[in-house]
Amino acid sequence: MEFDVLGWPDDDPTVRLDWTRFAYAGKFVMSNTGKALARDDGDIVGAVSFNADRTDDAVGWLRYVTVREDYRGEGVGPRLCAHATDRLHERYDTVKIAVNNPFAYHALHKAGFGWTGDTTGLAELVLAHPAPADADYETGLGRYRERDLSEAEAAFVAEKLDAGAPAAREPPA
């Protein structure tokens, strides 16, 4: 697996993803965000977009993360986000992302993010890297119990809360 930054927001990078195999595929055609990719044997299997915070020059944001359907559950998302975050730290002190589901919350925790205690107006939990000193995996994940979850999401939350926080992974080399 190879990870790289396709371009920064000022580079106007775009990437066309097959909308039948990638969620949020249309978001990667826009050129106003940077893009980082995961490739396997040259084929794109994951992508993440990013840009600067509009009000704080010390903060960068991961915006959309997508993994090709046949690679989901194999750790591509957390590894790609860890790689992108490592690169974003060359320009920003803090990297944030807002997540709207327990699967993304868990994956980003593996990438070294922690819940800030903040939410967006869209009911997304705001995570930061480096993780805040008082970040509590279980409290953040438990917030999803307050939502209307699918059966799979509810089972996932219960399983992960019972298991405790996973270890954060190092970014890929």
Short mmCIF file of C-alpha atoms in Angstrom, two decimals, residues 55-120:
data_model
loop_
_atom_site.label_atom_id
_atom_site.label_comp_id
_atom_site.label_asym_id
_atom_site.label_seq_id
_atom_site.Cartn_x
_atom_site.Cartn_y
_atom_site.Cartn_z
CA THR A 55 -10.46 31.44 11.00
CA ASP A 56 -7.34 29.89 12.52
CA ASP A 57 -4.12 29.64 10.51
CA ALA A 58 -2.74 27.04 12.94
CA VAL A 59 -5.52 24.53 12.17
CA GLY A 60 -6.01 22.27 9.15
CA TRP A 61 -9.09 20.14 8.55
CA LEU A 62 -9.58 16.72 7.04
CA ARG A 63 -12.87 17.09 5.16
CA TYR A 64 -13.93 13.90 3.42
CA VAL A 65 -12.55 10.41 3.79
CA THR A 66 -13.54 7.59 1.48
CA VAL A 67 -12.32 4.03 1.05
CA ARG A 68 -13.21 1.84 -1.92
CA GLU A 69 -15.98 -0.54 -0.91
CA ASP A 70 -13.87 -3.70 -1.32
CA TYR A 71 -11.14 -2.28 0.98
CA ARG A 72 -13.38 -1.15 3.83
CA GLY A 73 -12.55 -2.70 7.19
CA GLU A 74 -8.90 -3.32 6.27
CA GLY A 75 -7.47 -0.26 8.04
CA VAL A 76 -6.95 1.83 4.89
CA GLY A 77 -8.90 4.82 6.26
CA PRO A 78 -7.00 5.18 9.54
CA ARG A 79 -3.63 4.66 7.84
CA LEU A 80 -4.44 7.19 5.11
CA CYS A 81 -5.67 9.74 7.65
CA ALA A 82 -2.55 9.21 9.77
CA HIS A 83 -0.38 9.80 6.70
CA ALA A 84 -2.31 12.92 5.65
CA THR A 85 -2.25 14.24 9.22
CA ASP A 86 1.51 13.73 9.43
CA ARG A 87 1.89 15.80 6.27
CA LEU A 88 -0.58 18.48 7.43
CA HIS A 89 1.45 18.92 10.61
CA GLU A 90 4.20 20.31 8.37
CA ARG A 91 1.90 23.37 8.00
CA TYR A 92 -0.54 23.26 10.92
CA ASP A 93 -0.20 22.80 14.69
CA THR A 94 -3.55 21.03 14.95
CA VAL A 95 -5.51 18.90 12.49
CA LYS A 96 -9.25 18.44 13.03
CA ILE A 97 -12.06 16.42 11.52
CA ALA A 98 -15.80 16.26 12.23
CA VAL A 99 -17.25 12.74 12.14
CA ASN A 100 -20.89 11.75 11.94
CA ASN A 101 -20.82 8.02 12.61
CA PRO A 102 -19.25 5.59 15.09
CA PHE A 103 -17.21 3.78 12.42
CA ALA A 104 -15.40 7.00 11.44
CA TYR A 105 -15.00 7.97 15.11
CA HIS A 106 -13.27 4.66 15.87
CA ALA A 107 -11.10 4.78 12.73
CA LEU A 108 -9.91 8.33 13.47
CA HIS A 109 -9.06 7.36 17.03
CA LYS A 110 -6.76 4.72 15.53
CA ALA A 111 -5.17 7.53 13.50
CA GLY A 112 -4.32 9.36 16.75
CA PHE A 113 -7.29 11.73 16.98
CA GLY A 114 -9.27 12.41 20.14
CA TRP A 115 -12.67 13.95 20.76
CA THR A 116 -12.44 17.64 21.70
CA GLY A 117 -15.81 17.67 23.46
CA ASP A 118 -17.15 19.88 20.64
CA THR A 119 -19.82 19.12 18.07
CA THR A 120 -20.82 20.87 14.87
#
